[in-house]
Amino acid sequence: KQEVTQIPAALSVPEGENLVLNCSFTDSAIYNLQWFRQDPGKGLTSLLLIQSSQREQTSGRLNASLDKSSGRSTLYIAASQPGDSATYLCAVRTFSGGYNKLIFGAGTRLAVHP
Amino acid sequence: KAGVTQTPRYLIKTRGQQVTLSCSPISGHRSVSWYQQTPGQGLQFLFEYFSETQRNKGNFPGRFSGRQFSNSRSEMNVSTLELGDSALYLCASSLGQTLVATNEKLFFGSGTQLSVL
């Protein structure tokens, strides 16, 4: 059974720091891994999608890597800003129980203070 | 282009009642998926519809059901509500360019916050 774990559960950093969020998954048979951002009481915003054949994706100050063999992904945020404060979720798309489904981690709650 | 619209935004029901939630996808998107988010269980996949057919489902009891209309709008129904059904219900849409659209970007609505008393 696929399980997704995110470490740390919460993180508080001063503005300007570079930071790394971690995501691990137990079954390497995935279609892709996605990183989302969720602001309080809101839906999710897709940040980056890494297909199983890819190693990394970049968007602005965000860089996500994927190591399928070790079951790990990292989201790197450069020069953090207070506006980056949110919960970051990773999810793997996998085939399980006869269905294609997205399985989420519990998220990392990030606070960037001025 | 309007985003994914979910209605209502908030809903309060009592145990035993049933509820219907609505989701209007982004114009041109043919795939709609539903998720339940609770503090204890996190985000869990409910089901996904493509061209009015349920093509994927999660591990929820039969009390949770959904459907998709010809205009891609989707509804989710929960019958015989239980206290544990209190959650934020999110829907997401994607283009649905292929039947097995595994690498499509998802666009989420703001959700419906359901409270069961």
PDB file of C-alpha atoms in Angstrom:
ATOM      1  CA  LYS A   1       0.000   0.000   0.000  1.00  0.00           C
ATOM      2  CA  GLN A   2       1.378   3.365  -1.029  1.00  0.00           C
ATOM      3  CA  GLU A   3       2.124   5.756   1.834  1.00  0.00           C
ATOM      4  CA  VAL A   4       3.412   9.302   1.539  1.00  0.00           C
ATOM      5  CA  THR A   5       5.274  10.991   4.380  1.00  0.00           C
ATOM      6  CA  GLN A   6       6.339  14.612   4.656  1.00  0.00           C
ATOM      7  CA  ILE A   7       9.055  15.927   6.941  1.00  0.00           C
ATOM      8  CA  PRO A   8       9.075  18.263   8.748  1.00  0.00           C
ATOM      9  CA  ALA A   9       5.434  18.701   9.747  1.00  0.00           C
ATOM     10  CA  ALA A  10       6.043  22.376  10.430  1.00  0.00           C
ATOM     11  CA  LEU A  11       8.795  24.844   9.723  1.00  0.00           C
ATOM     12  CA  SER A  12       9.380  28.457  10.752  1.00  0.00           C
ATOM     13  CA  VAL A  13      12.142  30.441   9.057  1.00  0.00           C
ATOM     14  CA  PRO A  14      13.202  34.068   8.701  1.00  0.00           C
ATOM     15  CA  GLU A  15      12.648  35.792   5.397  1.00  0.00           C
ATOM     16  CA  GLY A  16      15.401  35.247   2.846  1.00  0.00           C
ATOM     17  CA  GLU A  17      16.369  31.738   3.859  1.00  0.00           C
ATOM     18  CA  ASN A  18      16.649  28.904   1.364  1.00  0.00           C
ATOM     19  CA  LEU A  19      14.734  25.864   2.549  1.00  0.00           C
ATOM     20  CA  VAL A  20      14.039  22.252   1.673  1.00  0.00           C
ATOM     21  CA  LEU A  21      10.840  20.304   2.204  1.00  0.00           C
ATOM     22  CA  ASN A  22      10.974  16.536   2.072  1.00  0.00           C
ATOM     23  CA  CYS A  23       8.547  13.947   0.774  1.00  0.00           C
ATOM     24  CA  SER A  24       8.976  10.183   0.782  1.00  0.00           C
ATOM     25  CA  PHE A  25       6.821   7.396  -0.640  1.00  0.00           C
ATOM     26  CA  THR A  26       6.892   3.660  -0.093  1.00  0.00           C
ATOM     27  CA  ASP A  27       6.151   2.293  -3.585  1.00  0.00           C
ATOM     28  CA  SER A  28       8.285   3.494  -6.472  1.00  0.00           C
ATOM     29  CA  ALA A  29       5.678   2.486  -9.077  1.00  0.00           C
ATOM     30  CA  ILE A  30       4.261   5.964  -9.596  1.00  0.00           C
ATOM     31  CA  TYR A  31       3.088   7.901 -12.631  1.00  0.00           C
ATOM     32  CA  ASN A  32       4.177  11.240 -11.218  1.00  0.00           C
ATOM     33  CA  LEU A  33       4.736  13.263  -8.081  1.00  0.00           C
ATOM     34  CA  GLN A  34       3.161  16.651  -7.562  1.00  0.00           C
ATOM     35  CA  TRP A  35       3.737  19.490  -5.129  1.00  0.00           C
ATOM     36  CA  PHE A  36       0.829  21.692  -4.086  1.00  0.00           C
ATOM     37  CA  ARG A  37       0.406  24.737  -1.921  1.00  0.00           C
ATOM     38  CA  GLN A  38      -2.658  25.302   0.280  1.00  0.00           C
ATOM     39  CA  ASP A  39      -3.521  28.549   1.999  1.00  0.00           C
ATOM     40  CA  PRO A  40      -5.767  28.390   5.094  1.00  0.00           C
ATOM     41  CA  GLY A  41      -9.371  27.518   4.238  1.00  0.00           C
ATOM     42  CA  LYS A  42      -8.609  27.378   0.534  1.00  0.00           C
ATOM     43  CA  GLY A  43      -8.139  24.827  -2.169  1.00  0.00           C
ATOM     44  CA  LEU A  44      -4.833  23.606  -3.513  1.00  0.00           C
ATOM     45  CA  THR A  45      -2.626  25.316  -6.063  1.00  0.00           C
ATOM     46  CA  SER A  46      -0.461  23.088  -8.213  1.00  0.00           C
ATOM     47  CA  LEU A  47       3.193  24.122  -8.030  1.00  0.00           C
ATOM     48  CA  LEU A  48       5.196  21.484  -9.839  1.00  0.00           C
ATOM     49  CA  LEU A  49       4.514  18.112 -11.451  1.00  0.00           C
ATOM     50  CA  ILE A  50       7.381  15.695 -12.037  1.00  0.00           C
ATOM     51  CA  GLN A  51       6.662  12.772 -14.307  1.00  0.00           C
ATOM     52  CA  SER A  52       8.127   9.409 -13.362  1.00  0.00           C
ATOM     53  CA  SER A  53      10.703   9.646 -16.153  1.00  0.00           C
ATOM     54  CA  GLN A  54      11.921  13.067 -15.013  1.00  0.00           C
ATOM     55  CA  ARG A  55      14.408  14.023 -12.313  1.00  0.00           C
ATOM     56  CA  GLU A  56      13.399  17.584 -11.547  1.00  0.00           C
ATOM     57  CA  GLN A  57      11.201  20.521 -12.413  1.00  0.00           C
ATOM     58  CA  THR A  58      11.725  24.228 -11.812  1.00  0.00           C
ATOM     59  CA  SER A  59       9.372  27.176 -11.596  1.00  0.00           C
ATOM     60  CA  GLY A  60      10.737  30.526 -10.496  1.00  0.00           C
ATOM     61  CA  ARG A  61      12.170  30.172  -6.992  1.00  0.00           C
ATOM     62  CA  LEU A  62      10.905  26.601  -6.701  1.00  0.00           C
ATOM     63  CA  ASN A  63      12.778  23.469  -7.653  1.00  0.00           C
ATOM     64  CA  ALA A  64      11.502  19.950  -7.106  1.00  0.00           C
ATOM     65  CA  SER A  65      13.524  16.799  -7.530  1.00  0.00           C
ATOM     66  CA  LEU A  66      12.447  13.193  -7.751  1.00  0.00           C
ATOM     67  CA  ASP A  67      14.436  10.048  -6.948  1.00  0.00           C
ATOM     68  CA  LYS A  68      12.044   7.226  -7.702  1.00  0.00           C
ATOM     69  CA  SER A  69      14.408   4.444  -6.733  1.00  0.00           C
ATOM     70  CA  SER A  70      14.826   5.769  -3.203  1.00  0.00           C
ATOM     71  CA  GLY A  71      11.218   6.955  -2.950  1.00  0.00           C
ATOM     72  CA  ARG A  72      12.097  10.574  -2.266  1.00  0.00           C
ATOM     73  CA  SER A  73      11.330  14.056  -3.490  1.00  0.00           C
ATOM     74  CA  THR A  74      12.449  17.436  -2.261  1.00  0.00           C
ATOM     75  CA  LEU A  75      10.986  20.867  -2.814  1.00  0.00           C
ATOM     76  CA  TYR A  76      13.592  23.603  -2.665  1.00  0.00           C
ATOM     77  CA  ILE A  77      12.407  27.170  -2.075  1.00  0.00           C
ATOM     78  CA  ALA A  78      14.991  29.853  -2.697  1.00  0.00           C
ATOM     79  CA  ALA A  79      15.043  33.210  -0.925  1.00  0.00           C
ATOM     80  CA  SER A  80      11.841  32.598   1.038  1.00  0.00           C
ATOM     81  CA  GLN A  81       9.306  35.391   1.448  1.00  0.00           C
ATOM     82  CA  PRO A  82       6.417  35.924   3.908  1.00  0.00           C
ATOM     83  CA  GLY A  83       4.045  35.265   1.004  1.00  0.00           C
ATOM     84  CA  ASP A  84       5.403  31.715   0.831  1.00  0.00           C
ATOM     85  CA  SER A  85       3.737  30.962   4.166  1.00  0.00           C
ATOM     86  CA  ALA A  86       1.290  28.111   3.524  1.00  0.00           C
ATOM     87  CA  THR A  87       0.970  24.352   3.814  1.00  0.00           C
ATOM     88  CA  TYR A  88       2.883  22.434   1.161  1.00  0.00           C
ATOM     89  CA  LEU A  89       1.596  19.012   0.156  1.00  0.00           C
ATOM     90  CA  CYS A  90       3.160  16.392  -2.011  1.00  0.00           C
ATOM     91  CA  ALA A  91       1.131  13.718  -3.740  1.00  0.00           C
ATOM     92  CA  VAL A  92       1.946  10.697  -5.859  1.00  0.00           C
ATOM     93  CA  ARG A  93      -0.238   9.448  -8.663  1.00  0.00           C
ATOM     94  CA  THR A  94      -0.276   5.695  -8.523  1.00  0.00           C
ATOM     95  CA  PHE A  95      -2.276   2.671  -9.584  1.00  0.00           C
ATOM     96  CA  SER A  96      -3.792   1.040  -6.548  1.00  0.00           C
ATOM     97  CA  GLY A  97      -6.681  -1.354  -6.007  1.00  0.00           C
ATOM     98  CA  GLY A  98      -7.555  -1.300  -9.678  1.00  0.00           C
ATOM     99  CA  TYR A  99      -7.724   2.478  -9.874  1.00  0.00           C
ATOM    100  CA  ASN A 100      -5.529   5.404 -10.759  1.00  0.00           C
ATOM    101  CA  LYS A 101      -5.476   7.700  -7.728  1.00  0.00           C
ATOM    102  CA  LEU A 102      -3.637  10.587  -6.104  1.00  0.00           C
ATOM    103  CA  ILE A 103      -2.261   9.849  -2.622  1.00  0.00           C
ATOM    104  CA  PHE A 104      -1.292  12.823  -0.475  1.00  0.00           C
ATOM    105  CA  GLY A 105       1.149  13.385   2.327  1.00  0.00           C
ATOM    106  CA  ALA A 106       0.030  15.190   5.474  1.00  0.00           C
ATOM    107  CA  GLY A 107       1.823  18.384   4.442  1.00  0.00           C
ATOM    108  CA  THR A 108       4.469  20.717   5.808  1.00  0.00           C
ATOM    109  CA  ARG A 109       3.186  23.919   7.378  1.00  0.00           C
ATOM    110  CA  LEU A 110       5.617  26.703   6.514  1.00  0.00           C
ATOM    111  CA  ALA A 111       5.792  30.088   8.222  1.00  0.00           C
ATOM    112  CA  VAL A 112       8.181  32.706   6.853  1.00  0.00           C
ATOM    113  CA  HIS A 113       8.535  35.674   9.197  1.00  0.00           C
ATOM    114  CA  PRO A 114       9.852  39.111   8.249  1.00  0.00           C
TER     115      PRO A 114
ATOM    116  CA  LYS B   1     -11.170  32.198 -17.580  1.00  0.00           C
ATOM    117  CA  ALA B   2     -13.159  31.388 -14.461  1.00  0.00           C
ATOM    118  CA  GLY B   3     -11.651  28.889 -12.058  1.00  0.00           C
ATOM    119  CA  VAL B   4     -13.231  25.836 -10.491  1.00  0.00           C
ATOM    120  CA  THR B   5     -16.398  26.832  -8.652  1.00  0.00           C
ATOM    121  CA  GLN B   6     -17.770  24.879  -5.719  1.00  0.00           C
ATOM    122  CA  THR B   7     -21.120  25.527  -4.074  1.00  0.00           C
ATOM    123  CA  PRO B   8     -22.121  25.982  -1.390  1.00  0.00           C
ATOM    124  CA  ARG B   9     -19.065  27.314   0.443  1.00  0.00           C
ATOM    125  CA  TYR B  10     -20.368  26.272   3.865  1.00  0.00           C
ATOM    126  CA  LEU B  11     -22.986  23.737   4.876  1.00  0.00           C
ATOM    127  CA  ILE B  12     -24.337  22.556   8.206  1.00  0.00           C
ATOM    128  CA  LYS B  13     -26.290  19.320   8.415  1.00  0.00           C
ATOM    129  CA  THR B  14     -27.377  16.901  11.122  1.00  0.00           C
ATOM    130  CA  ARG B  15     -26.636  13.212  11.398  1.00  0.00           C
ATOM    131  CA  GLY B  16     -28.734  11.027   9.156  1.00  0.00           C
ATOM    132  CA  GLN B  17     -29.406  13.711   6.580  1.00  0.00           C
ATOM    133  CA  GLN B  18     -28.058  13.677   3.065  1.00  0.00           C
ATOM    134  CA  VAL B  19     -26.159  16.392   1.233  1.00  0.00           C
ATOM    135  CA  THR B  20     -25.319  17.285  -2.353  1.00  0.00           C
ATOM    136  CA  LEU B  21     -22.284  19.354  -3.258  1.00  0.00           C
ATOM    137  CA  SER B  22     -21.711  20.939  -6.638  1.00  0.00           C
ATOM    138  CA  CYS B  23     -18.594  21.561  -8.703  1.00  0.00           C
ATOM    139  CA  SER B  24     -18.295  23.495 -11.953  1.00  0.00           C
ATOM    140  CA  PRO B  25     -14.964  22.833 -13.670  1.00  0.00           C
ATOM    141  CA  ILE B  26     -12.935  25.265 -15.716  1.00  0.00           C
ATOM    142  CA  SER B  27     -14.479  25.721 -19.140  1.00  0.00           C
ATOM    143  CA  GLY B  28     -13.147  23.043 -21.493  1.00  0.00           C
ATOM    144  CA  HIS B  29     -12.067  20.664 -18.735  1.00  0.00           C
ATOM    145  CA  ARG B  30     -13.627  17.226 -18.977  1.00  0.00           C
ATOM    146  CA  SER B  31     -12.241  15.510 -15.884  1.00  0.00           C
ATOM    147  CA  VAL B  32     -13.438  16.223 -12.340  1.00  0.00           C
ATOM    148  CA  SER B  33     -12.140  14.607  -9.168  1.00  0.00           C
ATOM    149  CA  TRP B  34     -13.287  14.904  -5.561  1.00  0.00           C
ATOM    150  CA  TYR B  35     -11.310  14.860  -2.312  1.00  0.00           C
ATOM    151  CA  GLN B  36     -12.090  14.889   1.398  1.00  0.00           C
ATOM    152  CA  GLN B  37      -9.824  16.803   3.771  1.00  0.00           C
ATOM    153  CA  THR B  38      -9.946  16.332   7.550  1.00  0.00           C
ATOM    154  CA  PRO B  39      -7.445  17.226  10.280  1.00  0.00           C
ATOM    155  CA  GLY B  40      -7.084  13.571  11.233  1.00  0.00           C
ATOM    156  CA  GLN B  41      -6.927  11.809   7.866  1.00  0.00           C
ATOM    157  CA  GLY B  42      -5.584  14.598   5.681  1.00  0.00           C
ATOM    158  CA  LEU B  43      -6.493  14.733   2.013  1.00  0.00           C
ATOM    159  CA  GLN B  44      -8.077  11.600   0.605  1.00  0.00           C
ATOM    160  CA  PHE B  45      -9.207  10.854  -2.929  1.00  0.00           C
ATOM    161  CA  LEU B  46     -12.919  10.097  -3.311  1.00  0.00           C
ATOM    162  CA  PHE B  47     -13.548   9.574  -7.027  1.00  0.00           C
ATOM    163  CA  GLU B  48     -12.909  10.914 -10.492  1.00  0.00           C
ATOM    164  CA  TYR B  49     -15.250  11.430 -13.427  1.00  0.00           C
ATOM    165  CA  PHE B  50     -14.471  11.727 -17.104  1.00  0.00           C
ATOM    166  CA  SER B  51     -17.103  12.186 -19.806  1.00  0.00           C
ATOM    167  CA  GLU B  52     -19.939  11.386 -17.362  1.00  0.00           C
ATOM    168  CA  THR B  53     -18.307   8.111 -16.284  1.00  0.00           C
ATOM    169  CA  GLN B  54     -16.630   7.317 -12.992  1.00  0.00           C
ATOM    170  CA  ARG B  55     -13.200   6.104 -14.011  1.00  0.00           C
ATOM    171  CA  ASN B  56     -11.377   6.022 -10.674  1.00  0.00           C
ATOM    172  CA  LYS B  57     -12.434   5.718  -7.068  1.00  0.00           C
ATOM    173  CA  GLY B  58     -10.912   5.784  -3.609  1.00  0.00           C
ATOM    174  CA  ASN B  59     -11.712   3.734  -0.534  1.00  0.00           C
ATOM    175  CA  PHE B  60     -14.894   5.350   0.707  1.00  0.00           C
ATOM    176  CA  PRO B  61     -18.180   3.619   1.587  1.00  0.00           C
ATOM    177  CA  GLY B  62     -21.099   3.547  -0.804  1.00  0.00           C
ATOM    178  CA  ARG B  63     -22.735   6.440   1.078  1.00  0.00           C
ATOM    179  CA  PHE B  64     -20.440   8.646  -0.976  1.00  0.00           C
ATOM    180  CA  SER B  65     -21.472   8.890  -4.590  1.00  0.00           C
ATOM    181  CA  GLY B  66     -21.137  11.291  -7.453  1.00  0.00           C
ATOM    182  CA  ARG B  67     -22.065  11.992 -10.993  1.00  0.00           C
ATOM    183  CA  GLN B  68     -21.011  14.136 -13.895  1.00  0.00           C
ATOM    184  CA  PHE B  69     -23.271  15.851 -16.375  1.00  0.00           C
ATOM    185  CA  SER B  70     -22.811  16.357 -20.096  1.00  0.00           C
ATOM    186  CA  ASN B  71     -21.483  19.891 -19.492  1.00  0.00           C
ATOM    187  CA  SER B  72     -18.783  18.381 -17.195  1.00  0.00           C
ATOM    188  CA  ARG B  73     -20.328  19.838 -14.048  1.00  0.00           C
ATOM    189  CA  SER B  74     -20.234  17.348 -11.213  1.00  0.00           C
ATOM    190  CA  GLU B  75     -22.153  16.688  -8.041  1.00  0.00           C
ATOM    191  CA  MET B  76     -21.185  14.685  -5.021  1.00  0.00           C
ATOM    192  CA  ASN B  77     -23.757  13.177  -2.682  1.00  0.00           C
ATOM    193  CA  VAL B  78     -23.332  11.844   0.830  1.00  0.00           C
ATOM    194  CA  SER B  79     -26.261   9.949   2.291  1.00  0.00           C
ATOM    195  CA  THR B  80     -26.961   9.151   5.945  1.00  0.00           C
ATOM    196  CA  LEU B  81     -24.443  11.661   7.222  1.00  0.00           C
ATOM    197  CA  GLU B  82     -22.200  10.764  10.147  1.00  0.00           C
ATOM    198  CA  LEU B  83     -20.267  13.074  12.462  1.00  0.00           C
ATOM    199  CA  GLY B  84     -17.035  11.864  10.857  1.00  0.00           C
ATOM    200  CA  ASP B  85     -18.145  13.199   7.493  1.00  0.00           C
ATOM    201  CA  SER B  86     -17.424  16.731   8.702  1.00  0.00           C
ATOM    202  CA  ALA B  87     -14.673  17.893   6.387  1.00  0.00           C
ATOM    203  CA  LEU B  88     -13.584  20.224   3.641  1.00  0.00           C
ATOM    204  CA  TYR B  89     -14.638  18.691   0.340  1.00  0.00           C
ATOM    205  CA  LEU B  90     -12.516  19.765  -2.601  1.00  0.00           C
ATOM    206  CA  CYS B  91     -13.021  19.220  -6.257  1.00  0.00           C
ATOM    207  CA  ALA B  92     -10.443  19.582  -8.993  1.00  0.00           C
ATOM    208  CA  SER B  93     -10.688  19.686 -12.746  1.00  0.00           C
ATOM    209  CA  SER B  94      -8.238  18.892 -15.509  1.00  0.00           C
ATOM    210  CA  LEU B  95      -8.311  18.974 -19.279  1.00  0.00           C
ATOM    211  CA  GLY B  96      -9.002  15.265 -19.671  1.00  0.00           C
ATOM    212  CA  GLN B  97      -7.265  15.126 -23.025  1.00  0.00           C
ATOM    213  CA  THR B  98      -6.822  11.396 -22.744  1.00  0.00           C
ATOM    214  CA  LEU B  99      -8.801   8.675 -21.053  1.00  0.00           C
ATOM    215  CA  VAL B 100      -5.895   7.929 -18.745  1.00  0.00           C
ATOM    216  CA  ALA B 101      -4.717  11.452 -18.077  1.00  0.00           C
ATOM    217  CA  THR B 102      -2.120  10.677 -15.477  1.00  0.00           C
ATOM    218  CA  ASN B 103       0.143  13.673 -16.063  1.00  0.00           C
ATOM    219  CA  GLU B 104      -2.380  16.478 -16.264  1.00  0.00           C
ATOM    220  CA  LYS B 105      -2.218  19.476 -13.971  1.00  0.00           C
ATOM    221  CA  LEU B 106      -5.101  19.737 -11.504  1.00  0.00           C
ATOM    222  CA  PHE B 107      -6.961  22.943 -10.733  1.00  0.00           C
ATOM    223  CA  PHE B 108      -8.751  22.999  -7.386  1.00  0.00           C
ATOM    224  CA  GLY B 109     -11.788  24.879  -6.185  1.00  0.00           C
ATOM    225  CA  SER B 110     -11.932  26.529  -2.750  1.00  0.00           C
ATOM    226  CA  GLY B 111     -14.002  23.701  -1.350  1.00  0.00           C
ATOM    227  CA  THR B 112     -17.206  23.171   0.575  1.00  0.00           C
ATOM    228  CA  GLN B 113     -16.829  23.091   4.354  1.00  0.00           C
ATOM    229  CA  LEU B 114     -19.372  20.561   5.646  1.00  0.00           C
ATOM    230  CA  SER B 115     -20.213  20.392   9.337  1.00  0.00           C
ATOM    231  CA  VAL B 116     -22.314  17.499  10.596  1.00  0.00           C
ATOM    232  CA  LEU B 117     -23.949  18.057  14.001  1.00  0.00           C
TER     233      LEU B 117
END
